[in-house]
Amino acid sequence: EGSTPQGLPFGETVLLPSNDAPGNSLADTLDVVVDDTWQMSDGMLASLVDAAQGVLVDVDVDVVEGQQIVVGAGDGQLLNGAQAVAFATYLGDGEAEESRLARFSQVLDQLTQRLPDDRAALVQALEASGATNRATLDVESLADFLLGYGDLSRSGDASYQTLPVDTLETGGPVPSLIVDPEGLERLRERLIAL
């Protein structure tokens, strides 16, 4: 939650017609510069995972839809697009939102490592998935970003920072989070020190 257009919760800024609404909201909330944004739908994620010939992840829980297990727990599983989306977006009963974030991060990290490292093939995969339908950058720029990020991730040089947040008690079914200002300041200090 933070400063967003029309007072919307941050998660709902993706529903606004402007592709840069989430980035602008994040920039205002955190007082940072957001150069570009890339919004990824479930269908786009599934298409890109399939283009990467799957993602290899450790599934920490049985992923259940209704009464059916769609992805069983187990380490080192190669998931196809539909399975990767189910795992990346899954939140079990009583789990904290951070559990879903960790699953999504694992899928995204593996995806960036497994996407084609040939630029032309990557551009083709991005175009086929409609990857820039909700982005503020063109397909060539997105391909360049993913190639660079994939190299960093494969080399082990990528570093991830979790935004420090506190849970707001809203009483609703979906937990709301708010940025912890002291934790954010510590994060900024660490990043500036690098």
mmCIF file with all atom_site columns, C-alpha atoms in Angstrom:
data_model
loop_
_atom_site.group_PDB
_atom_site.id
_atom_site.type_symbol
_atom_site.label_atom_id
_atom_site.label_alt_id
_atom_site.label_comp_id
_atom_site.label_asym_id
_atom_site.label_entity_id
_atom_site.label_seq_id
_atom_site.pdbx_PDB_ins_code
_atom_site.Cartn_x
_atom_site.Cartn_y
_atom_site.Cartn_z
_atom_site.occupancy
_atom_site.B_iso_or_equiv
_atom_site.pdbx_formal_charge
_atom_site.auth_seq_id
_atom_site.auth_comp_id
_atom_site.auth_asym_id
_atom_site.auth_atom_id
_atom_site.pdbx_PDB_model_num
ATOM 1   C CA . GLU A 1 1   ? 0.000   0.000   0.000   1.00 0.00 ? 1   GLU A CA 1
ATOM 2   C CA . GLY A 1 2   ? 1.239   3.479   -0.673  1.00 0.00 ? 2   GLY A CA 1
ATOM 3   C CA . SER A 1 3   ? 0.821   6.508   -2.878  1.00 0.00 ? 3   SER A CA 1
ATOM 4   C CA . THR A 1 4   ? -1.066  5.315   -5.954  1.00 0.00 ? 4   THR A CA 1
ATOM 5   C CA . PRO A 1 5   ? -3.247  6.883   -8.635  1.00 0.00 ? 5   PRO A CA 1
ATOM 6   C CA . GLN A 1 6   ? -6.843  7.302   -7.467  1.00 0.00 ? 6   GLN A CA 1
ATOM 7   C CA . GLY A 1 7   ? -5.906  5.893   -4.017  1.00 0.00 ? 7   GLY A CA 1
ATOM 8   C CA . LEU A 1 8   ? -5.908  2.298   -5.295  1.00 0.00 ? 8   LEU A CA 1
ATOM 9   C CA . PRO A 1 9   ? -4.044  -0.480  -3.488  1.00 0.00 ? 9   PRO A CA 1
ATOM 10  C CA . PHE A 1 10  ? -0.676  -0.941  -5.227  1.00 0.00 ? 10  PHE A CA 1
ATOM 11  C CA . GLY A 1 11  ? -1.629  -4.381  -6.556  1.00 0.00 ? 11  GLY A CA 1
ATOM 12  C CA . GLU A 1 12  ? -4.559  -2.883  -8.421  1.00 0.00 ? 12  GLU A CA 1
ATOM 13  C CA . THR A 1 13  ? -2.463  -0.323  -10.313 1.00 0.00 ? 13  THR A CA 1
ATOM 14  C CA . VAL A 1 14  ? -1.935  -3.032  -12.946 1.00 0.00 ? 14  VAL A CA 1
ATOM 15  C CA . LEU A 1 15  ? -5.628  -2.628  -13.822 1.00 0.00 ? 15  LEU A CA 1
ATOM 16  C CA . LEU A 1 16  ? -5.166  1.013   -14.820 1.00 0.00 ? 16  LEU A CA 1
ATOM 17  C CA . PRO A 1 17  ? -4.887  1.738   -18.555 1.00 0.00 ? 17  PRO A CA 1
ATOM 18  C CA . SER A 1 18  ? -1.416  3.297   -18.266 1.00 0.00 ? 18  SER A CA 1
ATOM 19  C CA . ASN A 1 19  ? 1.436   0.777   -18.473 1.00 0.00 ? 19  ASN A CA 1
ATOM 20  C CA . ASP A 1 20  ? 3.622   2.975   -16.284 1.00 0.00 ? 20  ASP A CA 1
ATOM 21  C CA . ALA A 1 21  ? 1.098   3.284   -13.407 1.00 0.00 ? 21  ALA A CA 1
ATOM 22  C CA . PRO A 1 22  ? 2.710   0.547   -11.258 1.00 0.00 ? 22  PRO A CA 1
ATOM 23  C CA . GLY A 1 23  ? 6.197   1.973   -11.790 1.00 0.00 ? 23  GLY A CA 1
ATOM 24  C CA . ASN A 1 24  ? 5.091   5.505   -11.007 1.00 0.00 ? 24  ASN A CA 1
ATOM 25  C CA . SER A 1 25  ? 3.292   4.325   -7.866  1.00 0.00 ? 25  SER A CA 1
ATOM 26  C CA . LEU A 1 26  ? 6.317   2.368   -6.714  1.00 0.00 ? 26  LEU A CA 1
ATOM 27  C CA . ALA A 1 27  ? 8.581   5.336   -7.423  1.00 0.00 ? 27  ALA A CA 1
ATOM 28  C CA . ASP A 1 28  ? 6.330   7.651   -5.378  1.00 0.00 ? 28  ASP A CA 1
ATOM 29  C CA . THR A 1 29  ? 6.006   5.193   -2.485  1.00 0.00 ? 29  THR A CA 1
ATOM 30  C CA . LEU A 1 30  ? 9.705   4.358   -2.193  1.00 0.00 ? 30  LEU A CA 1
ATOM 31  C CA . ASP A 1 31  ? 11.146  7.663   -3.424  1.00 0.00 ? 31  ASP A CA 1
ATOM 32  C CA . VAL A 1 32  ? 13.191  5.893   -6.101  1.00 0.00 ? 32  VAL A CA 1
ATOM 33  C CA . VAL A 1 33  ? 13.475  6.148   -9.878  1.00 0.00 ? 33  VAL A CA 1
ATOM 34  C CA . VAL A 1 34  ? 11.739  3.401   -11.853 1.00 0.00 ? 34  VAL A CA 1
ATOM 35  C CA . ASP A 1 35  ? 12.998  3.462   -15.432 1.00 0.00 ? 35  ASP A CA 1
ATOM 36  C CA . ASP A 1 36  ? 10.618  0.904   -16.925 1.00 0.00 ? 36  ASP A CA 1
ATOM 37  C CA . THR A 1 37  ? 7.955   -1.591  -15.959 1.00 0.00 ? 37  THR A CA 1
ATOM 38  C CA . TRP A 1 38  ? 7.025   -5.010  -17.295 1.00 0.00 ? 38  TRP A CA 1
ATOM 39  C CA . GLN A 1 39  ? 3.723   -6.557  -16.280 1.00 0.00 ? 39  GLN A CA 1
ATOM 40  C CA . MET A 1 40  ? 3.525   -10.308 -16.821 1.00 0.00 ? 40  MET A CA 1
ATOM 41  C CA . SER A 1 41  ? 0.200   -12.121 -17.125 1.00 0.00 ? 41  SER A CA 1
ATOM 42  C CA . ASP A 1 42  ? -0.223  -15.778 -16.220 1.00 0.00 ? 42  ASP A CA 1
ATOM 43  C CA . GLY A 1 43  ? -0.560  -16.650 -19.909 1.00 0.00 ? 43  GLY A CA 1
ATOM 44  C CA . MET A 1 44  ? 2.615   -14.765 -20.780 1.00 0.00 ? 44  MET A CA 1
ATOM 45  C CA . LEU A 1 45  ? 4.545   -16.490 -17.996 1.00 0.00 ? 45  LEU A CA 1
ATOM 46  C CA . ALA A 1 46  ? 3.302   -19.907 -19.139 1.00 0.00 ? 46  ALA A CA 1
ATOM 47  C CA . SER A 1 47  ? 4.269   -19.155 -22.751 1.00 0.00 ? 47  SER A CA 1
ATOM 48  C CA . LEU A 1 48  ? 7.772   -17.986 -21.793 1.00 0.00 ? 48  LEU A CA 1
ATOM 49  C CA . VAL A 1 49  ? 8.350   -21.009 -19.530 1.00 0.00 ? 49  VAL A CA 1
ATOM 50  C CA . ASP A 1 50  ? 7.337   -23.292 -22.393 1.00 0.00 ? 50  ASP A CA 1
ATOM 51  C CA . ALA A 1 51  ? 9.672   -21.360 -24.737 1.00 0.00 ? 51  ALA A CA 1
ATOM 52  C CA . ALA A 1 52  ? 12.461  -21.972 -22.203 1.00 0.00 ? 52  ALA A CA 1
ATOM 53  C CA . GLN A 1 53  ? 11.564  -25.688 -22.219 1.00 0.00 ? 53  GLN A CA 1
ATOM 54  C CA . GLY A 1 54  ? 10.473  -25.538 -18.596 1.00 0.00 ? 54  GLY A CA 1
ATOM 55  C CA . VAL A 1 55  ? 11.910  -24.313 -15.320 1.00 0.00 ? 55  VAL A CA 1
ATOM 56  C CA . LEU A 1 56  ? 13.730  -26.410 -12.751 1.00 0.00 ? 56  LEU A CA 1
ATOM 57  C CA . VAL A 1 57  ? 12.472  -25.586 -9.252  1.00 0.00 ? 57  VAL A CA 1
ATOM 58  C CA . ASP A 1 58  ? 12.152  -26.991 -5.736  1.00 0.00 ? 58  ASP A CA 1
ATOM 59  C CA . VAL A 1 59  ? 8.440   -27.307 -5.004  1.00 0.00 ? 59  VAL A CA 1
ATOM 60  C CA . ASP A 1 60  ? 8.020   -26.779 -1.262  1.00 0.00 ? 60  ASP A CA 1
ATOM 61  C CA . VAL A 1 61  ? 4.339   -27.782 -0.951  1.00 0.00 ? 61  VAL A CA 1
ATOM 62  C CA . ASP A 1 62  ? 1.691   -29.664 -2.866  1.00 0.00 ? 62  ASP A CA 1
ATOM 63  C CA . VAL A 1 63  ? 0.024   -27.128 -5.161  1.00 0.00 ? 63  VAL A CA 1
ATOM 64  C CA . VAL A 1 64  ? -3.696  -27.765 -4.942  1.00 0.00 ? 64  VAL A CA 1
ATOM 65  C CA . GLU A 1 65  ? -6.535  -26.524 -7.169  1.00 0.00 ? 65  GLU A CA 1
ATOM 66  C CA . GLY A 1 66  ? -9.895  -27.526 -5.744  1.00 0.00 ? 66  GLY A CA 1
ATOM 67  C CA . GLN A 1 67  ? -9.380  -31.065 -4.503  1.00 0.00 ? 67  GLN A CA 1
ATOM 68  C CA . GLN A 1 68  ? -6.666  -31.930 -7.021  1.00 0.00 ? 68  GLN A CA 1
ATOM 69  C CA . ILE A 1 69  ? -2.889  -31.751 -6.619  1.00 0.00 ? 69  ILE A CA 1
ATOM 70  C CA . VAL A 1 70  ? -1.630  -30.073 -9.805  1.00 0.00 ? 70  VAL A CA 1
ATOM 71  C CA . VAL A 1 71  ? 2.039   -29.993 -8.773  1.00 0.00 ? 71  VAL A CA 1
ATOM 72  C CA . GLY A 1 72  ? 3.352   -32.334 -6.099  1.00 0.00 ? 72  GLY A CA 1
ATOM 73  C CA . ALA A 1 73  ? 6.002   -31.262 -3.624  1.00 0.00 ? 73  ALA A CA 1
ATOM 74  C CA . GLY A 1 74  ? 9.560   -32.287 -4.434  1.00 0.00 ? 74  GLY A CA 1
ATOM 75  C CA . ASP A 1 75  ? 12.982  -30.881 -5.232  1.00 0.00 ? 75  ASP A CA 1
ATOM 76  C CA . GLY A 1 76  ? 14.473  -30.413 -8.690  1.00 0.00 ? 76  GLY A CA 1
ATOM 77  C CA . GLN A 1 77  ? 11.267  -30.608 -10.702 1.00 0.00 ? 77  GLN A CA 1
ATOM 78  C CA . LEU A 1 78  ? 11.068  -29.506 -14.319 1.00 0.00 ? 78  LEU A CA 1
ATOM 79  C CA . LEU A 1 79  ? 7.756   -27.657 -14.622 1.00 0.00 ? 79  LEU A CA 1
ATOM 80  C CA . ASN A 1 80  ? 6.012   -26.750 -17.861 1.00 0.00 ? 80  ASN A CA 1
ATOM 81  C CA . GLY A 1 81  ? 4.312   -23.388 -18.321 1.00 0.00 ? 81  GLY A CA 1
ATOM 82  C CA . ALA A 1 82  ? 0.954   -24.241 -16.731 1.00 0.00 ? 82  ALA A CA 1
ATOM 83  C CA . GLN A 1 83  ? 2.614   -25.984 -13.778 1.00 0.00 ? 83  GLN A CA 1
ATOM 84  C CA . ALA A 1 84  ? 5.057   -23.094 -13.274 1.00 0.00 ? 84  ALA A CA 1
ATOM 85  C CA . VAL A 1 85  ? 2.188   -20.582 -13.165 1.00 0.00 ? 85  VAL A CA 1
ATOM 86  C CA . ALA A 1 86  ? 0.261   -22.734 -10.669 1.00 0.00 ? 86  ALA A CA 1
ATOM 87  C CA . PHE A 1 87  ? 3.354   -22.997 -8.448  1.00 0.00 ? 87  PHE A CA 1
ATOM 88  C CA . ALA A 1 88  ? 4.454   -19.349 -8.812  1.00 0.00 ? 88  ALA A CA 1
ATOM 89  C CA . THR A 1 89  ? 1.031   -17.989 -7.876  1.00 0.00 ? 89  THR A CA 1
ATOM 90  C CA . TYR A 1 90  ? 0.099   -20.526 -5.188  1.00 0.00 ? 90  TYR A CA 1
ATOM 91  C CA . LEU A 1 91  ? -0.685  -19.490 -1.632  1.00 0.00 ? 91  LEU A CA 1
ATOM 92  C CA . GLY A 1 92  ? -1.809  -22.234 0.721   1.00 0.00 ? 92  GLY A CA 1
ATOM 93  C CA . ASP A 1 93  ? -4.213  -21.811 3.621   1.00 0.00 ? 93  ASP A CA 1
ATOM 94  C CA . GLY A 1 94  ? -2.576  -19.941 6.465   1.00 0.00 ? 94  GLY A CA 1
ATOM 95  C CA . GLU A 1 95  ? 0.581   -19.099 4.496   1.00 0.00 ? 95  GLU A CA 1
ATOM 96  C CA . ALA A 1 96  ? 2.109   -15.630 4.516   1.00 0.00 ? 96  ALA A CA 1
ATOM 97  C CA . GLU A 1 97  ? 2.264   -13.689 1.238   1.00 0.00 ? 97  GLU A CA 1
ATOM 98  C CA . GLU A 1 98  ? 6.060   -14.021 1.373   1.00 0.00 ? 98  GLU A CA 1
ATOM 99  C CA . SER A 1 99  ? 5.646   -17.740 0.577   1.00 0.00 ? 99  SER A CA 1
ATOM 100 C CA . ARG A 1 100 ? 4.041   -16.916 -2.764  1.00 0.00 ? 100 ARG A CA 1
ATOM 101 C CA . LEU A 1 101 ? 6.695   -14.273 -3.445  1.00 0.00 ? 101 LEU A CA 1
ATOM 102 C CA . ALA A 1 102 ? 9.453   -16.830 -2.844  1.00 0.00 ? 102 ALA A CA 1
ATOM 103 C CA . ARG A 1 103 ? 7.801   -19.269 -5.265  1.00 0.00 ? 103 ARG A CA 1
ATOM 104 C CA . PHE A 1 104 ? 7.332   -16.618 -7.936  1.00 0.00 ? 104 PHE A CA 1
ATOM 105 C CA . SER A 1 105 ? 10.922  -15.421 -7.497  1.00 0.00 ? 105 SER A CA 1
ATOM 106 C CA . GLN A 1 106 ? 12.239  -18.957 -7.926  1.00 0.00 ? 106 GLN A CA 1
ATOM 107 C CA . VAL A 1 107 ? 10.273  -19.420 -11.164 1.00 0.00 ? 107 VAL A CA 1
ATOM 108 C CA . LEU A 1 108 ? 11.296  -16.011 -12.519 1.00 0.00 ? 108 LEU A CA 1
ATOM 109 C CA . ASP A 1 109 ? 14.959  -16.571 -11.678 1.00 0.00 ? 109 ASP A CA 1
ATOM 110 C CA . GLN A 1 110 ? 14.956  -19.960 -13.408 1.00 0.00 ? 110 GLN A CA 1
ATOM 111 C CA . LEU A 1 111 ? 13.101  -18.514 -16.382 1.00 0.00 ? 111 LEU A CA 1
ATOM 112 C CA . THR A 1 112 ? 15.714  -15.800 -16.916 1.00 0.00 ? 112 THR A CA 1
ATOM 113 C CA . GLN A 1 113 ? 18.444  -18.458 -16.762 1.00 0.00 ? 113 GLN A CA 1
ATOM 114 C CA . ARG A 1 114 ? 16.733  -20.810 -19.228 1.00 0.00 ? 114 ARG A CA 1
ATOM 115 C CA . LEU A 1 115 ? 15.382  -18.392 -21.843 1.00 0.00 ? 115 LEU A CA 1
ATOM 116 C CA . PRO A 1 116 ? 17.273  -18.497 -25.159 1.00 0.00 ? 116 PRO A CA 1
ATOM 117 C CA . ASP A 1 117 ? 20.619  -16.699 -24.938 1.00 0.00 ? 117 ASP A CA 1
ATOM 118 C CA . ASP A 1 118 ? 20.482  -16.045 -28.681 1.00 0.00 ? 118 ASP A CA 1
ATOM 119 C CA . ARG A 1 119 ? 19.047  -12.541 -29.056 1.00 0.00 ? 119 ARG A CA 1
ATOM 120 C CA . ALA A 1 120 ? 16.991  -13.254 -32.188 1.00 0.00 ? 120 ALA A CA 1
ATOM 121 C CA . ALA A 1 121 ? 15.453  -16.389 -30.644 1.00 0.00 ? 121 ALA A CA 1
ATOM 122 C CA . LEU A 1 122 ? 14.691  -14.495 -27.437 1.00 0.00 ? 122 LEU A CA 1
ATOM 123 C CA . VAL A 1 123 ? 13.021  -11.637 -29.323 1.00 0.00 ? 123 VAL A CA 1
ATOM 124 C CA . GLN A 1 124 ? 10.933  -14.199 -31.200 1.00 0.00 ? 124 GLN A CA 1
ATOM 125 C CA . ALA A 1 125 ? 9.847   -15.883 -27.930 1.00 0.00 ? 125 ALA A CA 1
ATOM 126 C CA . LEU A 1 126 ? 8.981   -12.506 -26.388 1.00 0.00 ? 126 LEU A CA 1
ATOM 127 C CA . GLU A 1 127 ? 6.956   -11.472 -29.427 1.00 0.00 ? 127 GLU A CA 1
ATOM 128 C CA . ALA A 1 128 ? 5.100   -14.805 -29.494 1.00 0.00 ? 128 ALA A CA 1
ATOM 129 C CA . SER A 1 129 ? 4.111   -14.417 -25.826 1.00 0.00 ? 129 SER A CA 1
ATOM 130 C CA . GLY A 1 130 ? 2.968   -10.794 -26.201 1.00 0.00 ? 130 GLY A CA 1
ATOM 131 C CA . ALA A 1 131 ? 5.595   -9.866  -23.618 1.00 0.00 ? 131 ALA A CA 1
ATOM 132 C CA . THR A 1 132 ? 5.450   -6.123  -24.262 1.00 0.00 ? 132 THR A CA 1
ATOM 133 C CA . ASN A 1 133 ? 1.660   -5.796  -24.261 1.00 0.00 ? 133 ASN A CA 1
ATOM 134 C CA . ARG A 1 134 ? 1.877   -4.246  -20.772 1.00 0.00 ? 134 ARG A CA 1
ATOM 135 C CA . ALA A 1 135 ? 5.411   -2.875  -20.738 1.00 0.00 ? 135 ALA A CA 1
ATOM 136 C CA . THR A 1 136 ? 6.965   0.547   -21.003 1.00 0.00 ? 136 THR A CA 1
ATOM 137 C CA . LEU A 1 137 ? 9.849   -0.756  -23.103 1.00 0.00 ? 137 LEU A CA 1
ATOM 138 C CA . ASP A 1 138 ? 9.964   -2.294  -26.559 1.00 0.00 ? 138 ASP A CA 1
ATOM 139 C CA . VAL A 1 139 ? 10.735  -5.928  -27.298 1.00 0.00 ? 139 VAL A CA 1
ATOM 140 C CA . GLU A 1 140 ? 14.355  -5.239  -28.228 1.00 0.00 ? 140 GLU A CA 1
ATOM 141 C CA . SER A 1 141 ? 15.009  -3.420  -24.939 1.00 0.00 ? 141 SER A CA 1
ATOM 142 C CA . LEU A 1 142 ? 13.257  -6.158  -22.960 1.00 0.00 ? 142 LEU A CA 1
ATOM 143 C CA . ALA A 1 143 ? 15.381  -8.785  -24.713 1.00 0.00 ? 143 ALA A CA 1
ATOM 144 C CA . ASP A 1 144 ? 18.556  -6.866  -23.843 1.00 0.00 ? 144 ASP A CA 1
ATOM 145 C CA . PHE A 1 145 ? 17.485  -6.612  -20.203 1.00 0.00 ? 145 PHE A CA 1
ATOM 146 C CA . LEU A 1 146 ? 16.678  -10.330 -19.975 1.00 0.00 ? 146 LEU A CA 1
ATOM 147 C CA . LEU A 1 147 ? 19.945  -11.333 -21.663 1.00 0.00 ? 147 LEU A CA 1
ATOM 148 C CA . GLY A 1 148 ? 21.939  -9.260  -19.165 1.00 0.00 ? 148 GLY A CA 1
ATOM 149 C CA . TYR A 1 149 ? 19.900  -10.436 -16.197 1.00 0.00 ? 149 TYR A CA 1
ATOM 150 C CA . GLY A 1 150 ? 20.170  -14.055 -17.330 1.00 0.00 ? 150 GLY A CA 1
ATOM 151 C CA . ASP A 1 151 ? 23.966  -13.772 -17.503 1.00 0.00 ? 151 ASP A CA 1
ATOM 152 C CA . LEU A 1 152 ? 24.068  -12.323 -13.969 1.00 0.00 ? 152 LEU A CA 1
ATOM 153 C CA . SER A 1 153 ? 21.749  -14.990 -12.626 1.00 0.00 ? 153 SER A CA 1
ATOM 154 C CA . ARG A 1 154 ? 23.635  -17.896 -14.259 1.00 0.00 ? 154 ARG A CA 1
ATOM 155 C CA . SER A 1 155 ? 26.934  -16.586 -12.896 1.00 0.00 ? 155 SER A CA 1
ATOM 156 C CA . GLY A 1 156 ? 25.539  -16.331 -9.374  1.00 0.00 ? 156 GLY A CA 1
ATOM 157 C CA . ASP A 1 157 ? 26.137  -12.568 -9.313  1.00 0.00 ? 157 ASP A CA 1
ATOM 158 C CA . ALA A 1 158 ? 22.452  -11.602 -9.132  1.00 0.00 ? 158 ALA A CA 1
ATOM 159 C CA . SER A 1 159 ? 21.434  -10.345 -5.735  1.00 0.00 ? 159 SER A CA 1
ATOM 160 C CA . TYR A 1 160 ? 17.901  -10.087 -4.452  1.00 0.00 ? 160 TYR A CA 1
ATOM 161 C CA . GLN A 1 161 ? 16.544  -7.671  -1.892  1.00 0.00 ? 161 GLN A CA 1
ATOM 162 C CA . THR A 1 162 ? 13.156  -8.152  -0.294  1.00 0.00 ? 162 THR A CA 1
ATOM 163 C CA . LEU A 1 163 ? 11.311  -4.949  0.367   1.00 0.00 ? 163 LEU A CA 1
ATOM 164 C CA . PRO A 1 164 ? 10.779  -4.586  4.135   1.00 0.00 ? 164 PRO A CA 1
ATOM 165 C CA . VAL A 1 165 ? 7.056   -4.518  4.835   1.00 0.00 ? 165 VAL A CA 1
ATOM 166 C CA . ASP A 1 166 ? 4.566   -4.777  7.677   1.00 0.00 ? 166 ASP A CA 1
ATOM 167 C CA . THR A 1 167 ? 1.172   -6.474  7.397   1.00 0.00 ? 167 THR A CA 1
ATOM 168 C CA . LEU A 1 168 ? -1.912  -4.277  7.658   1.00 0.00 ? 168 LEU A CA 1
ATOM 169 C CA . GLU A 1 169 ? -4.820  -5.873  9.481   1.00 0.00 ? 169 GLU A CA 1
ATOM 170 C CA . THR A 1 170 ? -7.648  -5.146  7.031   1.00 0.00 ? 170 THR A CA 1
ATOM 171 C CA . GLY A 1 171 ? -9.820  -8.139  7.814   1.00 0.00 ? 171 GLY A CA 1
ATOM 172 C CA . GLY A 1 172 ? -10.040 -8.988  4.113   1.00 0.00 ? 172 GLY A CA 1
ATOM 173 C CA . PRO A 1 173 ? -9.146  -12.302 2.498   1.00 0.00 ? 173 PRO A CA 1
ATOM 174 C CA . VAL A 1 174 ? -5.990  -10.921 0.861   1.00 0.00 ? 174 VAL A CA 1
ATOM 175 C CA . PRO A 1 175 ? -3.326  -9.539  3.201   1.00 0.00 ? 175 PRO A CA 1
ATOM 176 C CA . SER A 1 176 ? -2.286  -5.948  2.648   1.00 0.00 ? 176 SER A CA 1
ATOM 177 C CA . LEU A 1 177 ? 1.284   -4.850  3.186   1.00 0.00 ? 177 LEU A CA 1
ATOM 178 C CA . ILE A 1 178 ? 2.790   -1.456  3.881   1.00 0.00 ? 178 ILE A CA 1
ATOM 179 C CA . VAL A 1 179 ? 6.429   -0.446  3.498   1.00 0.00 ? 179 VAL A CA 1
ATOM 180 C CA . ASP A 1 180 ? 8.350   -0.390  6.773   1.00 0.00 ? 180 ASP A CA 1
ATOM 181 C CA . PRO A 1 181 ? 10.036  3.050   6.652   1.00 0.00 ? 181 PRO A CA 1
ATOM 182 C CA . GLU A 1 182 ? 12.912  2.135   8.985   1.00 0.00 ? 182 GLU A CA 1
ATOM 183 C CA . GLY A 1 183 ? 13.595  -1.093  7.102   1.00 0.00 ? 183 GLY A CA 1
ATOM 184 C CA . LEU A 1 184 ? 13.463  0.793   3.799   1.00 0.00 ? 184 LEU A CA 1
ATOM 185 C CA . GLU A 1 185 ? 16.039  3.291   5.048   1.00 0.00 ? 185 GLU A CA 1
ATOM 186 C CA . ARG A 1 186 ? 18.365  0.431   6.119   1.00 0.00 ? 186 ARG A CA 1
ATOM 187 C CA . LEU A 1 187 ? 17.902  -1.154  2.680   1.00 0.00 ? 187 LEU A CA 1
ATOM 188 C CA . ARG A 1 188 ? 18.769  2.130   0.944   1.00 0.00 ? 188 ARG A CA 1
ATOM 189 C CA . GLU A 1 189 ? 21.889  2.510   3.081   1.00 0.00 ? 189 GLU A CA 1
ATOM 190 C CA . ARG A 1 190 ? 23.062  -1.024  2.193   1.00 0.00 ? 190 ARG A CA 1
ATOM 191 C CA . LEU A 1 191 ? 22.421  -0.477  -1.524  1.00 0.00 ? 191 LEU A CA 1
ATOM 192 C CA . ILE A 1 192 ? 24.208  2.874   -1.555  1.00 0.00 ? 192 ILE A CA 1
ATOM 193 C CA . ALA A 1 193 ? 27.168  1.273   0.234   1.00 0.00 ? 193 ALA A CA 1
ATOM 194 C CA . LEU A 1 194 ? 27.530  -1.264  -2.610  1.00 0.00 ? 194 LEU A CA 1
#
